[in-house]
mmCIF file of C-alpha atoms in Angstrom:
data_model
loop_
_atom_site.group_PDB
_atom_site.id
_atom_site.type_symbol
_atom_site.label_atom_id
_atom_site.label_comp_id
_atom_site.label_asym_id
_atom_site.label_seq_id
_atom_site.Cartn_x
_atom_site.Cartn_y
_atom_site.Cartn_z
ATOM 1 C CA MET A 1 -32.183 24.535 -33.066
ATOM 2 C CA ASN A 2 -34.984 22.362 -31.731
ATOM 3 C CA ARG A 3 -34.689 19.030 -29.886
ATOM 4 C CA ASN A 4 -34.952 17.013 -33.121
ATOM 5 C CA ASP A 5 -31.956 18.922 -34.532
ATOM 6 C CA LEU A 6 -29.873 17.737 -31.573
ATOM 7 C CA ARG A 7 -29.848 14.271 -33.099
ATOM 8 C CA ARG A 8 -27.210 15.369 -35.601
ATOM 9 C CA VAL A 9 -24.883 16.663 -32.875
ATOM 10 C CA ASP A 10 -22.218 14.241 -31.660
ATOM 11 C CA LEU A 11 -21.825 14.698 -27.908
ATOM 12 C CA ASN A 12 -18.177 13.673 -28.244
ATOM 13 C CA LEU A 13 -17.576 16.828 -30.281
ATOM 14 C CA LEU A 14 -18.705 18.952 -27.346
ATOM 15 C CA ILE A 15 -16.312 17.113 -25.029
ATOM 16 C CA VAL A 16 -13.485 17.840 -27.470
ATOM 17 C CA PHE A 17 -14.503 21.495 -27.599
ATOM 18 C CA GLU A 18 -14.532 21.796 -23.806
ATOM 19 C CA THR A 19 -11.111 20.135 -23.571
ATOM 20 C CA LEU A 20 -9.674 22.451 -26.224
ATOM 21 C CA MET A 21 -10.996 25.423 -24.277
ATOM 22 C CA HIS A 22 -9.076 24.220 -21.216
ATOM 23 C CA GLU A 23 -5.896 23.062 -22.939
ATOM 24 C CA ARG A 24 -5.613 25.570 -25.834
ATOM 25 C CA SER A 25 -3.616 22.926 -27.717
ATOM 26 C CA VAL A 26 -4.541 20.080 -30.081
ATOM 27 C CA THR A 27 -1.606 18.041 -28.755
ATOM 28 C CA ARG A 28 -2.539 18.416 -25.086
ATOM 29 C CA ALA A 29 -6.238 17.843 -25.818
ATOM 30 C CA ALA A 30 -5.344 14.619 -27.630
ATOM 31 C CA GLU A 31 -3.273 13.460 -24.635
ATOM 32 C CA LYS A 32 -6.036 14.375 -22.215
ATOM 33 C CA LEU A 33 -8.707 12.472 -24.180
ATOM 34 C CA PHE A 34 -6.415 9.559 -25.116
ATOM 35 C CA LEU A 35 -6.953 10.247 -28.810
ATOM 36 C CA GLY A 36 -4.613 10.896 -31.724
ATOM 37 C CA GLN A 37 -3.951 14.429 -32.938
ATOM 38 C CA PRO A 38 -5.624 13.724 -36.321
ATOM 39 C CA ALA A 39 -8.821 12.751 -34.493
ATOM 40 C CA ILE A 40 -8.812 16.032 -32.540
ATOM 41 C CA SER A 41 -8.094 18.041 -35.692
ATOM 42 C CA ALA A 42 -10.966 16.300 -37.492
ATOM 43 C CA ALA A 43 -13.284 16.986 -34.553
ATOM 44 C CA LEU A 44 -12.264 20.644 -34.570
ATOM 45 C CA ALA A 45 -13.081 20.888 -38.284
ATOM 46 C CA ARG A 46 -16.560 19.460 -37.592
ATOM 47 C CA LEU A 47 -17.023 21.872 -34.673
ATOM 48 C CA ARG A 48 -16.134 24.819 -36.903
ATOM 49 C CA SER A 49 -18.723 23.655 -39.428
ATOM 50 C CA LEU A 50 -21.326 23.085 -36.708
ATOM 51 C CA PHE A 51 -20.925 26.541 -35.157
ATOM 52 C CA ASP A 52 -19.945 28.347 -38.388
ATOM 53 C CA ASP A 53 -16.985 29.956 -36.637
ATOM 54 C CA PRO A 54 -13.184 29.410 -36.546
ATOM 55 C CA LEU A 55 -13.529 28.911 -32.757
ATOM 56 C CA PHE A 56 -9.734 28.961 -32.215
ATOM 57 C CA VAL A 57 -7.014 31.146 -33.730
ATOM 58 C CA ARG A 58 -3.379 30.110 -33.420
ATOM 59 C CA THR A 59 -1.230 32.658 -31.550
ATOM 60 C CA GLY A 60 2.334 31.434 -31.259
ATOM 61 C CA ARG A 61 2.166 27.981 -29.673
ATOM 62 C CA SER A 62 -1.277 28.542 -28.190
ATOM 63 C CA MET A 63 -4.767 28.403 -29.673
ATOM 64 C CA GLU A 64 -6.775 31.402 -28.528
ATOM 65 C CA PRO A 65 -10.582 31.072 -28.517
ATOM 66 C CA THR A 66 -12.695 33.474 -30.514
ATOM 67 C CA ALA A 67 -15.442 35.558 -28.923
ATOM 68 C CA ARG A 68 -17.985 33.071 -30.280
ATOM 69 C CA ALA A 69 -16.080 30.175 -28.680
ATOM 70 C CA GLN A 70 -16.086 31.971 -25.329
ATOM 71 C CA GLU A 71 -19.838 32.512 -25.630
ATOM 72 C CA ILE A 72 -20.436 28.833 -26.495
ATOM 73 C CA PHE A 73 -18.224 27.663 -23.629
ATOM 74 C CA THR A 74 -20.109 29.796 -21.114
ATOM 75 C CA LEU A 75 -23.375 28.116 -22.111
ATOM 76 C CA LEU A 76 -22.011 24.641 -22.800
ATOM 77 C CA SER A 77 -19.983 23.940 -19.657
ATOM 78 C CA PRO A 78 -22.910 23.980 -17.183
ATOM 79 C CA ALA A 79 -25.012 22.006 -19.692
ATOM 80 C CA LEU A 80 -22.395 19.237 -19.816
ATOM 81 C CA ASP A 81 -22.264 19.280 -16.024
ATOM 82 C CA SER A 82 -26.029 18.773 -15.930
ATOM 83 C CA ILE A 83 -25.826 15.872 -18.390
ATOM 84 C CA SER A 84 -23.071 14.263 -16.328
ATOM 85 C CA THR A 85 -25.132 14.648 -13.160
ATOM 86 C CA ALA A 86 -28.251 13.173 -14.782
ATOM 87 C CA ILE A 87 -26.339 10.127 -16.012
ATOM 88 C CA SER A 88 -24.483 9.587 -12.729
ATOM 89 C CA ARG A 89 -27.720 9.637 -10.729
ATOM 90 C CA ALA A 90 -29.022 6.794 -12.843
ATOM 91 C CA SER A 91 -25.919 4.676 -12.337
ATOM 92 C CA THR A 92 -25.027 2.294 -9.536
ATOM 93 C CA PHE A 93 -21.686 1.640 -7.888
ATOM 94 C CA ASP A 94 -20.448 -1.557 -6.270
ATOM 95 C CA PRO A 95 -16.970 -1.035 -4.733
ATOM 96 C CA ALA A 96 -16.277 -4.784 -4.596
ATOM 97 C CA THR A 97 -16.582 -5.227 -8.379
ATOM 98 C CA SER A 98 -15.770 -1.765 -9.718
ATOM 99 C CA GLU A 99 -12.771 -1.166 -11.968
ATOM 100 C CA LEU A 100 -13.171 2.612 -12.123
ATOM 101 C CA VAL A 101 -10.197 4.980 -12.288
ATOM 102 C CA PHE A 102 -10.329 7.738 -9.666
ATOM 103 C CA ARG A 103 -8.158 10.813 -10.164
ATOM 104 C CA ILE A 104 -7.540 12.832 -7.019
ATOM 105 C CA GLY A 105 -5.315 15.762 -6.095
ATOM 106 C CA LEU A 106 -3.375 15.853 -2.818
ATOM 107 C CA THR A 107 -0.882 18.210 -1.261
ATOM 108 C CA ASP A 108 2.504 16.673 -0.576
ATOM 109 C CA GLU A 109 2.056 16.345 3.183
ATOM 110 C CA VAL A 110 -1.440 14.856 2.807
ATOM 111 C CA GLU A 111 -0.102 12.266 0.355
ATOM 112 C CA PHE A 112 2.768 11.438 2.718
ATOM 113 C CA ALA A 113 0.924 11.400 6.032
ATOM 114 C CA LEU A 114 -2.716 10.586 5.298
ATOM 115 C CA LEU A 115 -2.835 8.627 2.022
ATOM 116 C CA PRO A 116 -1.446 5.294 3.367
ATOM 117 C CA PRO A 117 -4.402 4.459 5.678
ATOM 118 C CA LEU A 118 -6.852 5.667 3.027
ATOM 119 C CA LEU A 119 -5.215 3.438 0.429
ATOM 120 C CA ARG A 120 -5.420 0.395 2.707
ATOM 121 C CA ARG A 121 -9.165 0.978 3.138
ATOM 122 C CA LEU A 122 -9.704 1.398 -0.607
ATOM 123 C CA ARG A 123 -7.806 -1.810 -1.331
ATOM 124 C CA ALA A 124 -9.925 -3.709 1.186
ATOM 125 C CA GLU A 125 -13.263 -2.409 -0.117
ATOM 126 C CA ALA A 126 -12.560 -1.936 -3.814
ATOM 127 C CA PRO A 127 -9.556 -4.014 -4.953
ATOM 128 C CA GLY A 128 -10.340 -3.420 -8.617
ATOM 129 C CA VAL A 129 -10.329 0.376 -8.651
ATOM 130 C CA VAL A 130 -7.348 2.404 -9.800
ATOM 131 C CA LEU A 131 -6.216 5.496 -7.900
ATOM 132 C CA VAL A 132 -4.271 8.201 -9.753
ATOM 133 C CA VAL A 133 -2.821 10.864 -7.445
ATOM 134 C CA ARG A 134 -1.866 14.295 -8.781
ATOM 135 C CA ARG A 135 0.200 16.790 -6.844
ATOM 136 C CA ALA A 136 -2.060 19.685 -5.872
ATOM 137 C CA ASN A 137 -1.786 22.808 -3.752
ATOM 138 C CA TYR A 138 -3.646 26.086 -3.398
ATOM 139 C CA LEU A 139 -2.196 27.259 -6.735
ATOM 140 C CA LEU A 140 -2.895 24.109 -8.764
ATOM 141 C CA MET A 141 -6.187 22.912 -7.288
ATOM 142 C CA PRO A 142 -8.567 25.346 -9.112
ATOM 143 C CA SER A 143 -7.234 24.547 -12.577
ATOM 144 C CA LEU A 144 -7.065 20.789 -11.933
ATOM 145 C CA LEU A 145 -10.721 20.765 -10.894
ATOM 146 C CA ALA A 146 -11.868 23.105 -13.658
ATOM 147 C CA SER A 147 -10.178 21.028 -16.369
ATOM 148 C CA GLY A 148 -11.468 17.733 -14.982
ATOM 149 C CA GLU A 149 -7.952 16.363 -14.484
ATOM 150 C CA ILE A 150 -9.085 15.471 -10.967
ATOM 151 C CA SER A 151 -12.583 14.950 -9.602
ATOM 152 C CA VAL A 152 -11.713 15.657 -5.970
ATOM 153 C CA GLY A 153 -8.754 17.116 -4.113
ATOM 154 C CA VAL A 154 -7.494 17.868 -0.620
ATOM 155 C CA SER A 155 -5.597 21.096 -0.080
ATOM 156 C CA TYR A 156 -5.522 24.461 1.670
ATOM 157 C CA THR A 157 -7.577 26.539 -0.720
ATOM 158 C CA ASP A 158 -10.457 28.969 -0.950
ATOM 159 C CA ASP A 159 -10.069 29.946 -4.615
ATOM 160 C CA LEU A 160 -12.136 27.345 -6.434
ATOM 161 C CA PRO A 161 -14.106 27.154 -9.701
ATOM 162 C CA ALA A 162 -17.646 28.505 -9.444
ATOM 163 C CA ASN A 163 -19.261 25.067 -9.695
ATOM 164 C CA ALA A 164 -16.937 23.366 -7.195
ATOM 165 C CA LYS A 165 -18.001 22.295 -3.726
ATOM 166 C CA ARG A 166 -15.883 22.367 -0.574
ATOM 167 C CA LYS A 167 -15.858 20.756 2.872
ATOM 168 C CA VAL A 168 -13.410 21.430 5.716
ATOM 169 C CA LEU A 169 -11.660 18.230 6.831
ATOM 170 C CA ARG A 170 -9.106 19.475 9.358
ATOM 171 C CA ARG A 171 -7.974 22.543 11.218
ATOM 172 C CA PRO A 172 -4.374 21.549 11.843
ATOM 173 C CA THR A 173 -1.900 23.187 14.208
ATOM 174 C CA PRO A 174 1.825 23.596 13.483
ATOM 175 C CA MET A 175 4.280 21.419 15.405
ATOM 176 C CA LEU A 176 8.006 21.633 15.988
ATOM 177 C CA LEU A 177 10.099 18.777 14.619
ATOM 178 C CA ARG A 178 13.628 18.133 15.977
ATOM 179 C CA ALA A 179 16.206 15.348 15.908
ATOM 180 C CA ASP A 180 18.587 16.420 18.684
ATOM 181 C CA SER A 181 18.828 14.691 22.061
ATOM 182 C CA ILE A 182 18.700 17.844 24.196
ATOM 183 C CA PRO A 183 16.047 17.259 26.879
ATOM 184 C CA GLY A 184 13.092 19.565 27.432
ATOM 185 C CA PRO A 185 11.125 21.778 25.059
ATOM 186 C CA LEU A 186 12.724 24.643 23.167
ATOM 187 C CA SER A 187 12.214 28.177 24.408
ATOM 188 C CA MET A 188 11.262 31.004 22.070
ATOM 189 C CA GLU A 189 14.884 32.163 22.090
ATOM 190 C CA ASP A 190 16.117 28.664 21.277
ATOM 191 C CA TYR A 191 13.566 28.326 18.494
ATOM 192 C CA CYS A 192 14.686 31.529 16.794
ATOM 193 C CA SER A 193 18.424 30.881 17.242
ATOM 194 C CA ARG A 194 18.361 27.355 15.786
ATOM 195 C CA PRO A 195 18.726 26.804 12.010
ATOM 196 C CA HIS A 196 15.445 25.912 10.298
ATOM 197 C CA ALA A 197 14.344 23.671 7.444
ATOM 198 C CA MET A 198 11.108 24.224 5.566
ATOM 199 C CA VAL A 199 9.119 22.459 2.889
ATOM 200 C CA SER A 200 8.515 24.851 0.014
ATOM 201 C CA PHE A 201 6.827 23.805 -3.215
ATOM 202 C CA ALA A 202 8.050 26.964 -4.995
ATOM 203 C CA GLY A 203 11.461 27.191 -3.303
ATOM 204 C CA ASP A 204 10.582 30.193 -1.144
ATOM 205 C CA LEU A 205 12.546 30.863 2.032
ATOM 206 C CA ASN A 206 9.701 32.597 3.834
ATOM 207 C CA GLY A 207 6.414 31.177 5.045
ATOM 208 C CA TYR A 208 3.544 31.908 7.362
ATOM 209 C CA ILE A 209 5.734 31.071 10.382
ATOM 210 C CA ASP A 210 7.939 34.042 9.514
ATOM 211 C CA ASP A 211 4.858 36.275 9.566
ATOM 212 C CA GLU A 212 3.886 34.846 12.948
ATOM 213 C CA LEU A 213 7.374 35.390 14.351
ATOM 214 C CA ALA A 214 7.312 38.990 13.124
ATOM 215 C CA LEU A 215 4.235 39.557 15.299
ATOM 216 C CA HIS A 216 6.394 38.537 18.268
ATOM 217 C CA GLY A 217 9.287 40.728 17.133
ATOM 218 C CA CYS A 218 11.384 37.666 16.226
ATOM 219 C CA ARG A 219 13.067 36.185 13.159
ATOM 220 C CA ARG A 220 14.413 32.785 12.180
ATOM 221 C CA LYS A 221 17.157 31.610 9.833
ATOM 222 C CA VAL A 222 16.138 29.086 7.161
ATOM 223 C CA VAL A 223 19.147 27.047 6.001
ATOM 224 C CA LEU A 224 17.299 24.349 4.033
ATOM 225 C CA ALA A 225 14.245 24.342 1.766
ATOM 226 C CA VAL A 226 13.050 21.084 0.210
ATOM 227 C CA PRO A 227 10.082 20.447 -2.126
ATOM 228 C CA GLN A 228 8.472 17.565 -0.215
ATOM 229 C CA PHE A 229 7.926 16.154 3.274
ATOM 230 C CA ASN A 230 9.066 12.607 2.602
ATOM 231 C CA GLY A 231 12.656 12.345 3.824
ATOM 232 C CA LEU A 232 12.536 15.468 5.992
ATOM 233 C CA GLY A 233 13.182 13.396 9.127
ATOM 234 C CA SER A 234 16.351 11.855 7.701
ATOM 235 C CA LEU A 235 17.595 15.302 6.685
ATOM 236 C CA LEU A 236 17.219 16.596 10.235
ATOM 237 C CA ALA A 237 18.932 13.528 11.731
ATOM 238 C CA GLY A 238 22.351 14.265 13.227
ATOM 239 C CA THR A 239 21.887 18.042 12.963
ATOM 240 C CA ASP A 240 20.600 20.884 15.108
ATOM 241 C CA ILE A 241 18.176 21.916 12.345
ATOM 242 C CA ILE A 242 14.499 22.109 13.287
ATOM 243 C CA ALA A 243 11.345 22.295 11.180
ATOM 244 C CA THR A 244 7.771 23.473 11.651
ATOM 245 C CA VAL A 245 5.165 21.252 9.992
ATOM 246 C CA PRO A 246 1.411 20.509 10.285
ATOM 247 C CA ASP A 247 0.541 18.243 13.221
ATOM 248 C CA TYR A 248 -0.494 15.270 11.067
ATOM 249 C CA ALA A 249 2.785 15.437 9.106
ATOM 250 C CA ALA A 250 4.724 15.726 12.376
ATOM 251 C CA THR A 251 2.985 12.614 13.719
ATOM 252 C CA ALA A 252 3.816 10.611 10.590
ATOM 253 C CA LEU A 253 7.455 11.750 10.544
ATOM 254 C CA ALA A 254 7.937 11.054 14.255
ATOM 255 C CA ALA A 255 6.451 7.571 13.809
ATOM 256 C CA MET A 256 9.205 6.783 11.300
ATOM 257 C CA GLY A 257 11.789 7.376 14.033
ATOM 258 C CA GLY A 258 14.770 9.670 14.387
ATOM 259 C CA VAL A 259 12.799 12.825 15.150
ATOM 260 C CA ARG A 260 10.323 13.941 17.786
ATOM 261 C CA ALA A 261 7.494 16.420 17.655
ATOM 262 C CA GLU A 262 6.491 19.004 20.253
ATOM 263 C CA PRO A 263 4.318 22.134 20.439
ATOM 264 C CA LEU A 264 5.720 25.453 19.277
ATOM 265 C CA PRO A 265 7.013 27.775 22.022
ATOM 266 C CA PHE A 266 4.511 30.435 20.888
ATOM 267 C CA LYS A 267 0.887 30.632 19.813
ATOM 268 C CA THR A 268 -0.010 31.232 16.180
ATOM 269 C CA SER A 269 -2.807 33.530 15.093
ATOM 270 C CA GLN A 270 -3.639 31.992 11.709
ATOM 271 C CA ASP A 271 -6.391 29.383 11.467
ATOM 272 C CA PHE A 272 -5.749 27.048 8.554
ATOM 273 C CA GLU A 273 -8.389 24.801 7.026
ATOM 274 C CA LEU A 274 -7.491 21.660 5.132
ATOM 275 C CA SER A 275 -10.412 21.173 2.759
ATOM 276 C CA MET A 276 -11.765 18.623 0.341
ATOM 277 C CA ALA A 277 -13.021 20.145 -2.899
ATOM 278 C CA TRP A 278 -14.784 18.418 -5.759
ATOM 279 C CA ARG A 279 -16.445 19.108 -9.076
ATOM 280 C CA GLY A 280 -20.079 20.098 -8.720
ATOM 281 C CA ALA A 281 -20.990 17.997 -11.761
ATOM 282 C CA GLN A 282 -20.036 14.863 -9.805
ATOM 283 C CA ASP A 283 -21.667 15.844 -6.534
ATOM 284 C CA ASN A 284 -24.274 13.062 -6.778
ATOM 285 C CA ASP A 285 -22.209 10.474 -8.598
ATOM 286 C CA PRO A 286 -22.462 7.294 -6.440
ATOM 287 C CA ALA A 287 -18.824 6.316 -7.033
ATOM 288 C CA GLU A 288 -17.529 9.800 -6.274
ATOM 289 C CA ARG A 289 -19.716 10.049 -3.170
ATOM 290 C CA TRP A 290 -18.231 6.761 -1.935
ATOM 291 C CA LEU A 291 -14.700 8.009 -2.582
ATOM 292 C CA ARG A 292 -15.346 11.320 -0.804
ATOM 293 C CA SER A 293 -16.801 9.496 2.203
ATOM 294 C CA ARG A 294 -13.616 7.419 2.485
ATOM 295 C CA ILE A 295 -11.422 10.492 2.110
ATOM 296 C CA GLN A 296 -13.326 12.205 4.904
ATOM 297 C CA MET A 297 -13.098 9.052 7.042
ATOM 298 C CA PHE A 298 -9.330 8.741 6.833
ATOM 299 C CA VAL A 299 -8.118 12.259 6.024
ATOM 300 C CA GLY A 300 -10.594 14.196 8.133
ATOM 301 C CA ASP A 301 -10.102 14.917 11.816
ATOM 302 C CA PRO A 302 -13.465 14.555 13.675
ATOM 303 C CA ASP A 303 -12.149 16.526 16.648
ATOM 304 C CA SER A 304 -11.602 19.628 14.536
ATOM 305 C CA LEU A 305 -14.860 19.623 12.505
#
């Protein structure tokens, strides 16, 4: 196919194809692209004619791509990224008048502790933009970025799509959170003997703190696991339960009252990095660059960079 032949190719068809490759479902692709299922089915029929291949074969409730579809996707995805980059470089962005929709992914504690000041800045500079926040963590971030469901995210993660970019924002330290009125810091013995609460997205009762305690020959007893940080302070209130949380979450929870934060009675060996990751195709997009600069300004910790 030469350049003149490209005139008969509808770019929208290629977007549908890429979405189907990610979603493996006509229904989910239609929801993702805000189109009806008949429109996606019609686009798929045109794609099959264009590439002279079935492209997808239904297996149970999923649509599995053919070998030809996998080959096309490998070549097409970076090409679409390049087109997106070329168009974004030619565009301009004025925060004061923009009505763009930004889709970002945040971990629970980042949303709770660091999103409020960021949101106030965005409202002041760009009152017309819309911010859609998706829950992200080290498990969800790669797929959310790869599928384009978010353009940028903040999480603890190293496993990212090949075309994604990453920047460290913080190197947080864990803090002890307690609601009792007993004066003075807790000793190591006190820490291990007290009941513990933890925030666990998957409902696990073990975390990195348990690995750290094992290095000291100690164990703790977790009596409560909750899926999110918001409300943790009120759960600890009136009890002897303690929790270990990132320093920025501890600061936000302590500021709400009812709990206080203090250093752990032992040193930890793990060095965590809270990172911002974004799609490489939008690296030079003026709007996305503005958003990332504001995320770094209000989520990043200059002292730890």
